[in-house]
Amino acid sequence: MQRHLISAADLTRDDAVLILDTAEEMARVADRPIKKLPTLRGRTVVNLFFEDSTRTRISFEAAEKRLSADVINFTAKGSSVSKGESLKDTAQTLEAMGVDAVVIRHGASGAPYRLATSGWIDAAVINAGDGTHQHPTQALLDAFTMRRRLVGRDEGLGQDLSGKRITLVGDILHSRVARSNVDLLHTLGAEVTLVSPPTLVPVGVETWPCEVSYDLDRTLAKSDAVMLLRVQRERMNAAFFPTEREYSRRYGLDGDRMAKMPEHAIVMHPGPMVRGMEITAEVADSDRCTAVEQVANGVSIRMAVLYLLLGGNEPAATHTRTEEK
Amino acid sequence: MDTEQQKQQYATDARPVLEAPDIARVLTRIAHEIVERAKGAEDVVLLGIPTRGVHLARRLAVKLQEITDRRIPVGSLDITMYRDDLRMHPPRALARTDIPSDGIDGRLVVLVDDVLFSGRTIRAALDALNDIGRPRAVQLAVLVDRGHRELPIRADYVGKNLPTSLREAVKVQLAEEDGRDTVLLGVKQTPQGGQP
C-alpha cells in the first residue's frame, strides 16, 4: 500500500484484500465492552473538511479515537479558509503543528492528490471525498459489506469478490461513490453494471471497466447486490431528468422490483437515503437493505486504513500505483 | 515470515532440541501442572497467542479434557495492536482474536505461547487482556523459554528451558502449521530477526 489513500484505483487486489481482512478484525473491537486500542497513541490526525459531511467525519473520528489517535477537527466554515487562506497555507500550518495524517474532504476533484504530492506536507493523506472524483473508504466499506453478506464473515477472509455481479443505480455523473466503486469492485474481480438515466451517464464511461444499461428491471434478476446512489441535488445545475416522479418510476427501488432480485441479493445505499424517490420505505426497512450495516462497517474500514497507513514506520505493502484515470 | 532460502538454512544448520514425542510429553506434563495448580482447572480459560500459541492452546485443552473430563474453553489473543515496537516496523497483518463466549471475567486465564524471549509479547498480551475483561488471575505457559528477558516476566509452566545466545534463533514448528512437530535451534539469519 502506498503512503496515501487518494483513489480506489491505486489499490492492488492484495492491498484491498488486506484492508478488508484487517477491517474484519477491527470489527471485533466494536463488539467489546472497551472499544479502544492503543495502536495510534501519540499520533495526531486532522480531519480537514472543506465540505460539510457529518456522517463521514464522525465515522473517521470514531475510527481515529478507537485507535487512540489525537484528533483535530477542522471545518472550513468560520475558519481562515473563509477569510481567503489557500490550501497550501492550511497545509503548511498543519505541517508546522506536526500532524501525522490528514483526512481531507474537498469540493474540488484532485485536492487530496495535490495535498499529497505537492510537497507542502509530510503527513499521510486520506481522501474522504473530493468533488465528483473519488471516495475510496466508501468503496472499501461497500466491498466489505458485500463480502460479508455474499461470501461470509469468516469464509470471506482472504477472498475477493470474483464472479459477483453488482449493479449501481442512479446519478453516476456526479457520484464519486460510483467511480470509486467501479474501480475497486473491478480490482476485486466483480462484474459491475451501471444503470442510470442517459443524461446522468458521464462522458467517457465506455473506458470504465463496467457495463452500462438504462433498464433497471432487466438488470435486477442477475444482480447479487444492487447499490442505489443518492440523487445529488446540490451538484445538479440543470434538469437531468423531467420529474422526481419519473425518476422514481424508472430507477427507484420498491418492493415489486426487489422481488425480482435473487433470494440472496442485497440492497445497498451509501446514505443519506431519499425515501420515496430512490428507495421506498418498505425496501429501506427490509432485512435485505444494508444501509445501517454500511455505517458500522465504515468505522471498521477506516480503522483498518488508519492502522495500515500509520501503524508502522512505513506503509504495509509495496507502492504500486496504477495509471491515472 | 521465513523465506524459502531461510527455511533451507534452518534445515541444514539448525539442530532439533525437541522432537514430536518430546513436545507431546511436555504438553501432557504442563496439562497436569495446570490441573494441580488450579485445583481441578474448573475456571481455566486457555488463550493462545497467534500463530503457534493457538495450536498449543488447543492441544493443551484436549489434554486437560482427558484429565478433568470437562470441556476447557480455548481462544486466541492477537497482540499486534498492543506491541510497543509497532512504530519500528511496517504494520503487520492482524491475526484472529477469539475470546470464548463466556468471557474471561473472574476466570483463570492461561496464556499460551511457543517461545518466551524478551517478555514484550506477554506484556502486550496483558495489556490486551485488560481491555477485554478482568480475569481472576493470569498465568503463562510456554513450550520453550530461551531467556534474555527485557521485562520482569516469567512463565508459570515451561516445556523446556533452553539457554541460548542472542546469535541463535529458536524455531518452533507444529504439525498444524508446518507439517511436523519440532523445535529447532540454529544460527540467526538476519542481524535483528529472530523471535520477538
Short mmCIF file of C-alpha atoms in Angstrom, two decimals:
data_model
loop_
_atom_site.label_atom_id
_atom_site.label_comp_id
_atom_site.label_asym_id
_atom_site.label_seq_id
_atom_site.Cartn_x
_atom_site.Cartn_y
_atom_site.Cartn_z
CA MET A 1 0.00 0.00 0.00
CA GLN A 2 1.26 3.47 -0.75
CA ARG A 3 1.72 6.19 1.85
CA HIS A 4 -1.55 7.91 0.98
CA LEU A 5 -5.03 6.74 0.08
CA ILE A 6 -6.19 9.04 -2.69
CA SER A 7 -8.05 6.81 -5.10
CA ALA A 8 -9.58 3.34 -5.03
CA ALA A 9 -7.82 2.82 -8.37
CA ASP A 10 -4.43 2.94 -6.62
CA LEU A 11 -5.15 -0.21 -4.63
CA THR A 12 -3.97 -3.59 -5.87
CA ARG A 13 -6.11 -6.67 -5.23
CA ASP A 14 -3.77 -7.74 -2.43
CA ASP A 15 -3.86 -4.28 -0.80
CA ALA A 16 -7.64 -4.23 -0.94
CA VAL A 17 -8.00 -7.74 0.50
CA LEU A 18 -5.50 -6.85 3.26
CA ILE A 19 -7.63 -3.81 4.18
CA LEU A 20 -10.84 -5.89 4.18
CA ASP A 21 -9.25 -8.63 6.33
CA THR A 22 -7.83 -6.06 8.76
CA ALA A 23 -11.25 -4.40 8.98
CA GLU A 24 -12.78 -7.76 9.90
CA GLU A 25 -10.50 -7.90 12.95
CA MET A 26 -11.23 -4.23 13.73
CA ALA A 27 -14.95 -5.03 13.67
CA ARG A 28 -14.39 -7.41 16.58
CA VAL A 29 -13.17 -4.49 18.69
CA ALA A 30 -16.59 -2.90 18.25
CA ASP A 31 -18.16 -5.92 19.95
CA ARG A 32 -16.06 -5.47 23.09
CA PRO A 33 -17.01 -3.54 26.21
CA ILE A 34 -13.92 -1.35 25.79
CA LYS A 35 -13.85 -0.32 22.16
CA LYS A 36 -10.34 1.04 22.18
CA LEU A 37 -6.87 0.04 21.00
CA PRO A 38 -3.60 1.81 21.93
CA THR A 39 -2.21 1.46 18.40
CA LEU A 40 -2.02 5.12 17.30
CA ARG A 41 -1.25 6.60 20.70
CA GLY A 42 0.74 9.80 20.27
CA ARG A 43 -0.19 10.22 16.62
CA THR A 44 -2.14 13.27 15.51
CA VAL A 45 -4.79 13.08 12.80
CA VAL A 46 -6.52 16.13 11.37
CA ASN A 47 -9.96 15.86 9.82
CA LEU A 48 -9.81 18.65 7.26
CA PHE A 49 -13.34 19.18 5.96
CA PHE A 50 -13.81 21.88 3.36
CA GLU A 51 -17.25 20.47 2.57
CA ASP A 52 -19.91 19.53 5.09
CA SER A 53 -20.24 15.85 5.74
CA THR A 54 -21.27 14.93 9.22
CA ARG A 55 -21.51 11.18 8.69
CA THR A 56 -18.11 10.73 7.04
CA ARG A 57 -16.44 12.99 9.58
CA ILE A 58 -17.87 11.24 12.62
CA SER A 59 -17.06 7.87 11.09
CA PHE A 60 -13.41 8.89 10.70
CA GLU A 61 -13.42 10.48 14.13
CA ALA A 62 -14.79 7.31 15.75
CA ALA A 63 -12.14 5.23 13.95
CA GLU A 64 -9.33 7.59 15.00
CA LYS A 65 -10.45 7.66 18.61
CA ARG A 66 -10.83 3.88 18.81
CA LEU A 67 -7.18 3.65 17.77
CA SER A 68 -6.22 6.25 20.44
CA ALA A 69 -5.04 8.91 17.97
CA ASP A 70 -5.22 12.58 18.91
CA VAL A 71 -7.94 14.07 16.74
CA ILE A 72 -8.23 17.64 15.50
CA ASN A 73 -11.35 18.62 13.60
CA PHE A 74 -11.08 21.43 11.12
CA THR A 75 -14.08 22.65 9.19
CA ALA A 76 -13.74 25.33 6.57
CA LYS A 77 -16.81 27.19 7.71
CA GLY A 78 -15.80 30.01 10.05
CA SER A 79 -12.08 29.16 9.68
CA SER A 80 -9.29 31.05 7.94
CA VAL A 81 -10.34 29.38 4.72
CA SER A 82 -13.45 31.54 4.64
CA LYS A 83 -11.09 34.51 5.08
CA GLY A 84 -9.27 33.53 1.90
CA GLU A 85 -6.48 31.19 3.06
CA SER A 86 -5.28 28.80 0.36
CA LEU A 87 -4.95 25.02 0.65
CA LYS A 88 -1.18 25.48 0.62
CA ASP A 89 -1.26 27.80 3.63
CA THR A 90 -3.56 25.45 5.52
CA ALA A 91 -1.25 22.53 4.71
CA GLN A 92 1.82 24.41 5.89
CA THR A 93 0.08 25.34 9.14
CA LEU A 94 -0.73 21.67 9.75
CA GLU A 95 2.83 20.65 8.86
CA ALA A 96 4.17 23.12 11.41
CA MET A 97 1.95 21.52 14.04
CA GLY A 98 3.49 18.10 13.38
CA VAL A 99 0.43 16.34 12.08
CA ASP A 100 0.84 12.63 11.17
CA ALA A 101 -2.18 12.24 8.90
CA VAL A 102 -4.73 14.42 7.17
CA VAL A 103 -8.19 13.17 6.30
CA ILE A 104 -9.40 15.59 3.67
CA ARG A 105 -12.84 16.25 2.20
CA HIS A 106 -12.87 18.88 -0.55
CA GLY A 107 -15.36 20.09 -3.13
CA ALA A 108 -12.68 20.20 -5.81
CA SER A 109 -11.69 16.94 -7.51
CA GLY A 110 -7.97 16.41 -7.09
CA ALA A 111 -7.44 18.49 -3.93
CA PRO A 112 -6.23 15.48 -1.87
CA TYR A 113 -3.88 14.44 -4.68
CA ARG A 114 -2.44 17.97 -4.74
CA LEU A 115 -2.02 17.92 -0.97
CA ALA A 116 -0.24 14.56 -1.07
CA THR A 117 2.09 15.25 -3.98
CA SER A 118 2.93 18.94 -3.78
CA GLY A 119 5.49 18.59 -1.02
CA TRP A 120 3.65 21.04 1.24
CA ILE A 121 3.16 18.48 3.94
CA ASP A 122 4.83 15.28 5.09
CA ALA A 123 1.75 13.62 6.60
CA ALA A 124 -0.19 10.70 5.14
CA VAL A 125 -3.21 11.94 3.19
CA ILE A 126 -6.52 10.07 3.19
CA ASN A 127 -9.15 11.17 0.71
CA ALA A 128 -12.57 11.43 2.35
CA GLY A 129 -14.26 12.53 -0.86
CA ASP A 130 -13.14 15.06 -3.45
CA GLY A 131 -15.66 16.65 -5.79
CA THR A 132 -17.02 14.10 -8.24
CA HIS A 133 -13.73 12.19 -8.28
CA GLN A 134 -13.16 9.58 -5.54
CA HIS A 135 -14.24 8.41 -2.10
CA PRO A 136 -12.04 5.35 -1.56
CA THR A 137 -13.01 4.47 2.02
CA GLN A 138 -16.67 4.45 0.95
CA ALA A 139 -15.84 1.96 -1.82
CA LEU A 140 -13.89 -0.17 0.66
CA LEU A 141 -16.72 -0.25 3.17
CA ASP A 142 -19.16 -1.16 0.40
CA ALA A 143 -16.90 -4.01 -0.74
CA PHE A 144 -16.55 -5.09 2.89
CA THR A 145 -20.35 -5.17 3.31
CA MET A 146 -20.74 -7.17 0.09
CA ARG A 147 -18.03 -9.67 1.06
CA ARG A 148 -19.63 -10.20 4.48
CA ARG A 149 -23.12 -10.69 3.09
CA LEU A 150 -22.33 -12.55 -0.14
CA VAL A 151 -19.27 -14.62 0.82
CA GLY A 152 -19.47 -14.77 4.61
CA ARG A 153 -17.78 -13.21 7.61
CA ASP A 154 -15.22 -15.95 8.25
CA GLU A 155 -15.32 -17.63 4.83
CA GLY A 156 -14.61 -14.25 3.26
CA LEU A 157 -11.19 -13.78 4.88
CA GLY A 158 -8.53 -13.62 2.17
CA GLN A 159 -11.19 -13.67 -0.54
CA ASP A 160 -12.13 -11.10 -3.16
CA LEU A 161 -15.48 -10.67 -4.92
CA SER A 162 -14.73 -12.78 -8.01
CA GLY A 163 -17.82 -13.56 -10.03
CA LYS A 164 -20.19 -11.38 -8.01
CA ARG A 165 -22.50 -9.20 -10.09
CA ILE A 166 -23.03 -5.73 -8.71
CA THR A 167 -25.43 -3.12 -10.07
CA LEU A 168 -25.06 0.60 -9.30
CA VAL A 169 -28.21 2.62 -9.91
CA GLY A 170 -28.70 6.37 -10.14
CA ASP A 171 -26.69 9.53 -10.60
CA ILE A 172 -23.39 8.20 -11.96
CA LEU A 173 -22.36 11.58 -13.40
CA HIS A 174 -21.96 13.34 -10.06
CA SER A 175 -21.05 10.31 -7.99
CA ARG A 176 -17.56 9.81 -6.58
CA VAL A 177 -19.02 6.77 -4.83
CA ALA A 178 -19.79 5.22 -8.24
CA ARG A 179 -16.31 5.98 -9.60
CA SER A 180 -14.56 4.56 -6.55
CA ASN A 181 -16.79 1.50 -6.51
CA VAL A 182 -16.29 0.70 -10.18
CA ASP A 183 -12.51 0.87 -9.72
CA LEU A 184 -12.38 -1.20 -6.55
CA LEU A 185 -15.01 -3.79 -7.49
CA HIS A 186 -13.22 -4.36 -10.80
CA THR A 187 -9.92 -4.85 -8.93
CA LEU A 188 -11.68 -7.36 -6.66
CA GLY A 189 -12.97 -9.35 -9.63
CA ALA A 190 -16.66 -8.38 -9.57
CA GLU A 191 -18.74 -7.60 -12.66
CA VAL A 192 -20.22 -4.12 -12.39
CA THR A 193 -23.24 -2.76 -14.26
CA LEU A 194 -24.20 0.91 -14.06
CA VAL A 195 -27.87 1.76 -14.51
CA SER A 196 -28.74 5.40 -14.93
CA PRO A 197 -30.82 7.86 -16.93
CA PRO A 198 -28.83 8.65 -20.13
CA THR A 199 -28.39 12.26 -19.01
CA LEU A 200 -26.61 11.17 -15.82
CA VAL A 201 -24.07 8.91 -17.54
CA PRO A 202 -20.64 10.59 -17.69
CA VAL A 203 -18.78 11.16 -20.94
CA GLY A 204 -16.08 8.56 -21.43
CA VAL A 205 -17.86 5.87 -19.41
CA GLU A 206 -17.04 3.37 -22.17
CA THR A 207 -13.45 3.35 -20.93
CA TRP A 208 -14.54 2.30 -17.42
CA PRO A 209 -14.26 -1.40 -16.58
CA CYS A 210 -18.04 -1.94 -16.40
CA GLU A 211 -21.28 -2.34 -18.37
CA VAL A 212 -23.83 0.45 -18.77
CA SER A 213 -27.57 -0.04 -19.04
CA TYR A 214 -30.62 2.20 -18.98
CA ASP A 215 -33.04 -0.52 -17.97
CA LEU A 216 -33.12 -1.40 -14.27
CA ASP A 217 -35.73 -4.16 -14.48
CA ARG A 218 -33.67 -6.27 -16.85
CA THR A 219 -30.56 -5.99 -14.70
CA LEU A 220 -32.18 -6.85 -11.35
CA ALA A 221 -32.66 -10.59 -11.91
CA LYS A 222 -28.92 -11.20 -12.31
CA SER A 223 -27.60 -8.96 -9.55
CA ASP A 224 -26.03 -10.17 -6.31
CA ALA A 225 -26.12 -6.65 -4.92
CA VAL A 226 -27.97 -3.53 -6.03
CA MET A 227 -26.47 -0.26 -4.83
CA LEU A 228 -28.60 2.84 -5.03
CA LEU A 229 -26.82 6.17 -5.34
CA ARG A 230 -28.15 9.37 -3.91
CA VAL A 231 -29.54 11.86 -6.41
CA GLN A 232 -27.24 14.77 -5.64
CA ARG A 233 -29.45 17.79 -5.91
CA GLU A 234 -26.66 20.06 -4.68
CA ARG A 235 -24.43 19.17 -7.61
CA MET A 236 -27.16 19.49 -10.23
CA ASN A 237 -27.07 22.75 -12.08
CA ALA A 238 -29.54 21.75 -14.78
CA ALA A 239 -32.52 19.47 -15.22
CA PHE A 240 -31.13 15.97 -15.75
CA PHE A 241 -34.50 14.24 -15.65
CA PRO A 242 -38.06 15.56 -16.10
CA THR A 243 -39.56 14.98 -12.65
CA GLU A 244 -38.72 13.19 -9.44
CA ARG A 245 -41.79 11.04 -10.03
CA GLU A 246 -40.48 9.85 -13.36
CA TYR A 247 -37.04 9.12 -11.90
CA SER A 248 -38.67 7.20 -9.12
CA ARG A 249 -40.80 5.16 -11.55
CA ARG A 250 -37.87 4.13 -13.71
CA TYR A 251 -34.96 3.96 -11.30
CA GLY A 252 -36.41 3.85 -7.79
CA LEU A 253 -36.36 0.56 -5.92
CA ASP A 254 -39.69 -0.56 -4.50
CA GLY A 255 -41.00 -3.85 -3.14
CA ASP A 256 -42.07 -5.18 -6.56
CA ARG A 257 -38.67 -4.52 -8.06
CA MET A 258 -36.90 -6.02 -5.04
CA ALA A 259 -38.94 -9.22 -5.54
CA LYS A 260 -37.29 -9.64 -8.95
CA MET A 261 -33.86 -9.87 -7.35
CA PRO A 262 -32.39 -13.29 -6.45
CA GLU A 263 -33.15 -14.56 -2.89
CA HIS A 264 -29.65 -13.85 -1.59
CA ALA A 265 -29.23 -10.43 -3.22
CA ILE A 266 -28.81 -7.34 -1.04
CA VAL A 267 -29.80 -3.70 -1.41
CA MET A 268 -27.16 -1.10 -0.55
CA HIS A 269 -27.26 2.65 -0.09
CA PRO A 270 -24.35 4.93 0.89
CA GLY A 271 -26.77 7.35 2.59
CA PRO A 272 -28.37 9.68 3.19
CA MET A 273 -31.39 7.95 1.65
CA VAL A 274 -34.09 9.98 -0.08
CA ARG A 275 -37.04 7.79 0.84
CA GLY A 276 -39.86 7.73 -1.66
CA MET A 277 -37.63 8.74 -4.55
CA GLU A 278 -34.61 6.43 -4.76
CA ILE A 279 -35.93 3.82 -2.38
CA THR A 280 -39.31 3.09 -0.81
CA ALA A 281 -39.62 2.81 2.97
CA GLU A 282 -40.56 -0.86 2.51
CA VAL A 283 -37.20 -1.63 0.86
CA ALA A 284 -35.18 0.66 3.13
CA ASP A 285 -36.53 -1.06 6.24
CA SER A 286 -36.24 -4.63 4.94
CA ASP A 287 -33.62 -7.12 6.12
CA ARG A 288 -32.04 -7.03 2.70
CA CYS A 289 -31.12 -3.37 2.95
CA THR A 290 -27.63 -2.92 4.40
CA ALA A 291 -27.61 0.88 4.81
CA VAL A 292 -27.23 0.81 8.61
CA GLU A 293 -24.67 -2.02 8.47
CA GLN A 294 -22.65 0.05 5.99
CA VAL A 295 -22.34 2.81 8.59
CA ALA A 296 -20.94 0.41 11.22
CA ASN A 297 -18.64 -1.18 8.63
CA GLY A 298 -17.38 2.30 7.73
CA VAL A 299 -15.76 2.68 11.14
CA SER A 300 -14.04 -0.72 10.85
CA ILE A 301 -12.73 0.07 7.36
CA ARG A 302 -11.42 3.47 8.43
CA MET A 303 -9.70 1.90 11.44
CA ALA A 304 -8.05 -0.61 9.10
CA VAL A 305 -6.87 2.10 6.69
CA LEU A 306 -5.51 4.27 9.52
CA TYR A 307 -3.72 1.30 11.06
CA LEU A 308 -2.17 0.19 7.76
CA LEU A 309 -1.06 3.74 6.81
CA LEU A 310 0.03 4.96 10.24
CA GLY A 311 0.51 1.89 12.45
CA GLY A 312 4.11 1.26 11.50
CA ASN A 313 7.19 3.14 10.38
CA GLU A 314 6.24 2.65 6.75
CA PRO A 315 3.07 1.57 4.90
CA ALA A 316 2.02 -2.07 4.88
CA ALA A 317 2.82 -3.13 1.35
CA THR A 318 4.82 -2.04 -1.65
CA HIS A 319 3.95 1.04 -3.59
CA THR A 320 2.01 0.09 -6.69
CA ARG A 321 0.30 2.86 -8.49
CA THR A 322 -1.96 2.30 -11.48
CA GLU A 323 -2.23 4.86 -14.22
CA GLU A 324 -4.17 7.99 -13.50
CA LYS A 325 -7.72 7.74 -14.75
CA MET B 1 7.84 -14.99 7.92
CA ASP B 2 10.79 -17.01 6.68
CA THR B 3 11.78 -17.03 3.08
CA GLU B 4 12.31 -20.34 1.29
CA GLN B 5 16.04 -19.72 1.48
CA GLN B 6 15.90 -19.24 5.23
CA LYS B 7 13.88 -22.43 5.62
CA GLN B 8 16.58 -24.25 3.69
CA GLN B 9 19.19 -22.77 6.01
CA TYR B 10 17.26 -23.91 9.05
CA ALA B 11 17.07 -27.37 7.57
CA THR B 12 20.82 -27.65 7.25
CA ASP B 13 22.19 -25.56 10.13
CA ALA B 14 19.56 -25.95 12.83
CA ARG B 15 19.59 -28.85 15.22
CA PRO B 16 16.40 -30.17 16.78
CA VAL B 17 16.18 -29.75 20.55
CA LEU B 18 12.68 -31.18 20.90
CA GLU B 19 11.08 -33.76 18.61
CA ALA B 20 7.41 -34.69 18.25
CA PRO B 21 7.29 -37.20 21.14
CA ASP B 22 9.07 -34.72 23.44
CA ILE B 23 6.57 -31.98 22.57
CA ALA B 24 3.64 -34.33 23.28
CA ARG B 25 5.24 -35.32 26.59
CA VAL B 26 5.89 -31.76 27.80
CA LEU B 27 2.36 -30.70 26.89
CA THR B 28 0.97 -33.59 28.92
CA ARG B 29 3.15 -32.54 31.84
CA ILE B 30 2.04 -28.88 31.55
CA ALA B 31 -1.61 -30.01 31.45
CA HIS B 32 -1.11 -31.97 34.69
CA GLU B 33 0.66 -29.00 36.29
CA ILE B 34 -2.22 -26.70 35.36
CA VAL B 35 -4.75 -29.09 36.90
CA GLU B 36 -2.63 -29.38 40.03
CA ARG B 37 -2.03 -25.65 40.49
CA ALA B 38 -5.57 -24.63 39.53
CA LYS B 39 -7.03 -27.35 41.76
CA GLY B 40 -9.03 -29.07 39.05
CA ALA B 41 -8.87 -26.39 36.33
CA GLU B 42 -12.55 -25.62 36.83
CA ASP B 43 -12.40 -21.97 35.80
CA VAL B 44 -9.44 -22.21 33.41
CA VAL B 45 -9.61 -20.45 30.05
CA LEU B 46 -6.74 -21.09 27.62
CA LEU B 47 -5.77 -18.20 25.34
CA GLY B 48 -3.17 -18.92 22.67
CA ILE B 49 -1.06 -16.17 21.12
CA PRO B 50 -1.13 -16.50 17.31
CA THR B 51 0.04 -18.34 15.43
CA ARG B 52 1.64 -21.32 17.14
CA GLY B 53 0.46 -20.47 20.62
CA VAL B 54 -3.10 -21.06 19.44
CA HIS B 55 -2.28 -24.59 18.23
CA LEU B 56 -0.51 -25.32 21.51
CA ALA B 57 -3.51 -23.99 23.48
CA ARG B 58 -5.86 -26.28 21.54
CA ARG B 59 -3.63 -29.28 22.22
CA LEU B 60 -3.46 -28.40 25.90
CA ALA B 61 -7.26 -28.13 26.01
CA VAL B 62 -7.59 -31.65 24.63
CA LYS B 63 -5.19 -32.97 27.24
CA LEU B 64 -6.95 -31.06 30.02
CA GLN B 65 -10.25 -32.53 28.91
CA GLU B 66 -8.78 -36.02 29.06
CA ILE B 67 -7.60 -35.39 32.61
CA THR B 68 -10.57 -33.47 34.03
CA ASP B 69 -13.35 -34.83 31.81
CA ARG B 70 -14.54 -31.29 31.29
CA ARG B 71 -14.55 -29.06 28.21
CA ILE B 72 -12.00 -26.29 28.64
CA PRO B 73 -12.68 -23.02 26.75
CA VAL B 74 -9.93 -22.10 24.26
CA GLY B 75 -9.43 -18.84 22.42
CA SER B 76 -6.79 -16.79 20.69
CA LEU B 77 -5.43 -13.39 21.58
CA ASP B 78 -3.73 -11.32 18.88
CA ILE B 79 -1.40 -8.79 20.45
CA THR B 80 -0.25 -6.94 17.31
CA MET B 81 -2.14 -3.73 18.12
CA TYR B 82 -0.61 -3.64 21.61
CA ARG B 83 3.04 -4.12 20.67
CA ASP B 84 5.48 -1.45 21.82
CA ASP B 85 7.56 -1.77 18.66
CA LEU B 86 4.76 -1.02 16.18
CA ARG B 87 6.47 2.15 15.02
CA MET B 88 9.74 0.36 14.34
CA HIS B 89 8.41 -1.95 11.60
CA PRO B 90 5.83 -1.84 8.81
CA PRO B 91 2.38 -2.70 10.18
CA ARG B 92 1.75 -6.44 10.40
CA ALA B 93 -1.40 -8.17 9.20
CA LEU B 94 -3.65 -8.76 12.18
CA ALA B 95 -4.34 -12.27 13.42
CA ARG B 96 -7.54 -13.50 14.99
CA THR B 97 -8.67 -12.60 18.48
CA ASP B 98 -11.31 -15.04 19.63
CA ILE B 99 -12.47 -14.88 23.21
CA PRO B 100 -14.64 -17.81 24.40
CA SER B 101 -18.30 -16.78 24.59
CA ASP B 102 -18.41 -16.84 28.40
CA GLY B 103 -15.67 -14.21 28.52
CA ILE B 104 -12.72 -14.11 30.88
CA ASP B 105 -14.16 -12.17 33.82
CA GLY B 106 -13.37 -13.93 37.09
CA ARG B 107 -11.64 -16.83 35.30
CA LEU B 108 -8.10 -18.15 35.48
CA VAL B 109 -6.62 -17.23 32.11
CA VAL B 110 -3.62 -19.27 31.00
CA LEU B 111 -1.79 -17.53 28.15
CA VAL B 112 -0.06 -19.99 25.85
CA ASP B 113 2.85 -19.15 23.53
CA ASP B 114 5.54 -21.13 21.78
CA VAL B 115 8.69 -19.21 22.77
CA LEU B 116 9.29 -16.88 25.71
CA PHE B 117 12.08 -14.43 24.92
CA SER B 118 12.14 -10.70 25.75
CA GLY B 119 8.77 -10.81 27.51
CA ARG B 120 7.41 -7.95 25.40
CA THR B 121 4.83 -10.12 23.69
CA ILE B 122 3.47 -11.16 27.09
CA ARG B 123 3.41 -7.57 28.30
CA ALA B 124 1.35 -6.68 25.21
CA ALA B 125 -0.92 -9.66 25.91
CA LEU B 126 -1.51 -8.44 29.47
CA ASP B 127 -2.49 -5.03 28.08
CA ALA B 128 -4.83 -6.66 25.58
CA LEU B 129 -6.45 -8.73 28.36
CA ASN B 130 -7.03 -5.55 30.30
CA ASP B 131 -9.25 -4.25 27.51
CA ILE B 132 -11.22 -7.46 27.21
CA GLY B 133 -12.12 -8.23 30.79
CA ARG B 134 -10.88 -8.82 34.31
CA PRO B 135 -9.57 -12.35 34.89
CA ARG B 136 -9.24 -13.71 38.44
CA ALA B 137 -5.60 -14.46 37.67
CA VAL B 138 -3.35 -14.77 34.63
CA GLN B 139 -0.74 -17.48 34.19
CA LEU B 140 1.69 -18.17 31.38
CA ALA B 141 2.55 -21.46 29.69
CA VAL B 142 5.30 -21.66 27.07
CA LEU B 143 6.81 -24.52 25.14
CA VAL B 144 10.32 -23.07 25.25
CA ASP B 145 11.88 -20.42 27.50
CA ARG B 146 15.01 -19.20 25.79
CA GLY B 147 15.91 -16.47 28.31
CA HIS B 148 17.11 -12.90 27.58
CA ARG B 149 14.18 -11.22 29.31
CA GLU B 150 13.84 -7.46 28.93
CA LEU B 151 10.91 -7.18 31.32
CA PRO B 152 10.14 -8.67 34.74
CA ILE B 153 8.04 -11.52 33.38
CA ARG B 154 8.37 -15.26 33.98
CA ALA B 155 6.40 -18.28 32.87
CA ASP B 156 4.35 -20.46 35.26
CA TYR B 157 4.63 -23.54 33.07
CA VAL B 158 7.70 -24.16 30.90
CA GLY B 159 8.06 -27.04 28.44
CA LYS B 160 11.82 -26.71 28.18
CA ASN B 161 14.32 -24.18 29.45
CA LEU B 162 16.69 -23.57 26.59
CA PRO B 163 19.73 -21.42 27.39
CA THR B 164 20.59 -19.64 24.14
CA SER B 165 22.88 -16.93 22.90
CA LEU B 166 21.44 -13.87 21.18
CA ARG B 167 23.14 -15.00 17.98
CA GLU B 168 20.94 -18.07 17.95
CA ALA B 169 17.36 -18.42 16.73
CA VAL B 170 14.72 -20.74 18.12
CA LYS B 171 12.18 -22.02 15.63
CA VAL B 172 9.10 -23.92 16.70
CA GLN B 173 7.36 -25.99 14.05
CA LEU B 174 3.97 -27.55 14.66
CA ALA B 175 2.09 -30.08 12.57
CA GLU B 176 -0.96 -27.82 12.14
CA GLU B 177 1.14 -25.04 10.65
CA ASP B 178 4.37 -26.54 9.37
CA GLY B 179 3.58 -30.19 8.77
CA ARG B 180 5.76 -31.51 11.58
CA ASP B 181 6.42 -31.08 15.30
CA THR B 182 9.89 -29.94 16.22
CA VAL B 183 11.85 -27.21 18.00
CA LEU B 184 14.99 -26.16 16.14
CA LEU B 185 17.96 -24.20 17.41
CA GLY B 186 20.07 -22.55 14.75
CA VAL B 187 22.13 -19.51 13.95
CA LYS B 188 20.15 -16.33 13.41
CA GLN B 189 19.84 -15.42 9.73
CA THR B 190 19.27 -11.67 9.95
CA PRO B 191 21.07 -9.28 12.32
CA GLN B 192 17.85 -8.19 14.04
CA GLY B 193 15.45 -11.00 13.17
CA GLY B 194 14.53 -13.94 15.33
CA GLN B 195 11.80 -14.33 17.85
CA PRO B 196 10.17 -11.19 19.22
#
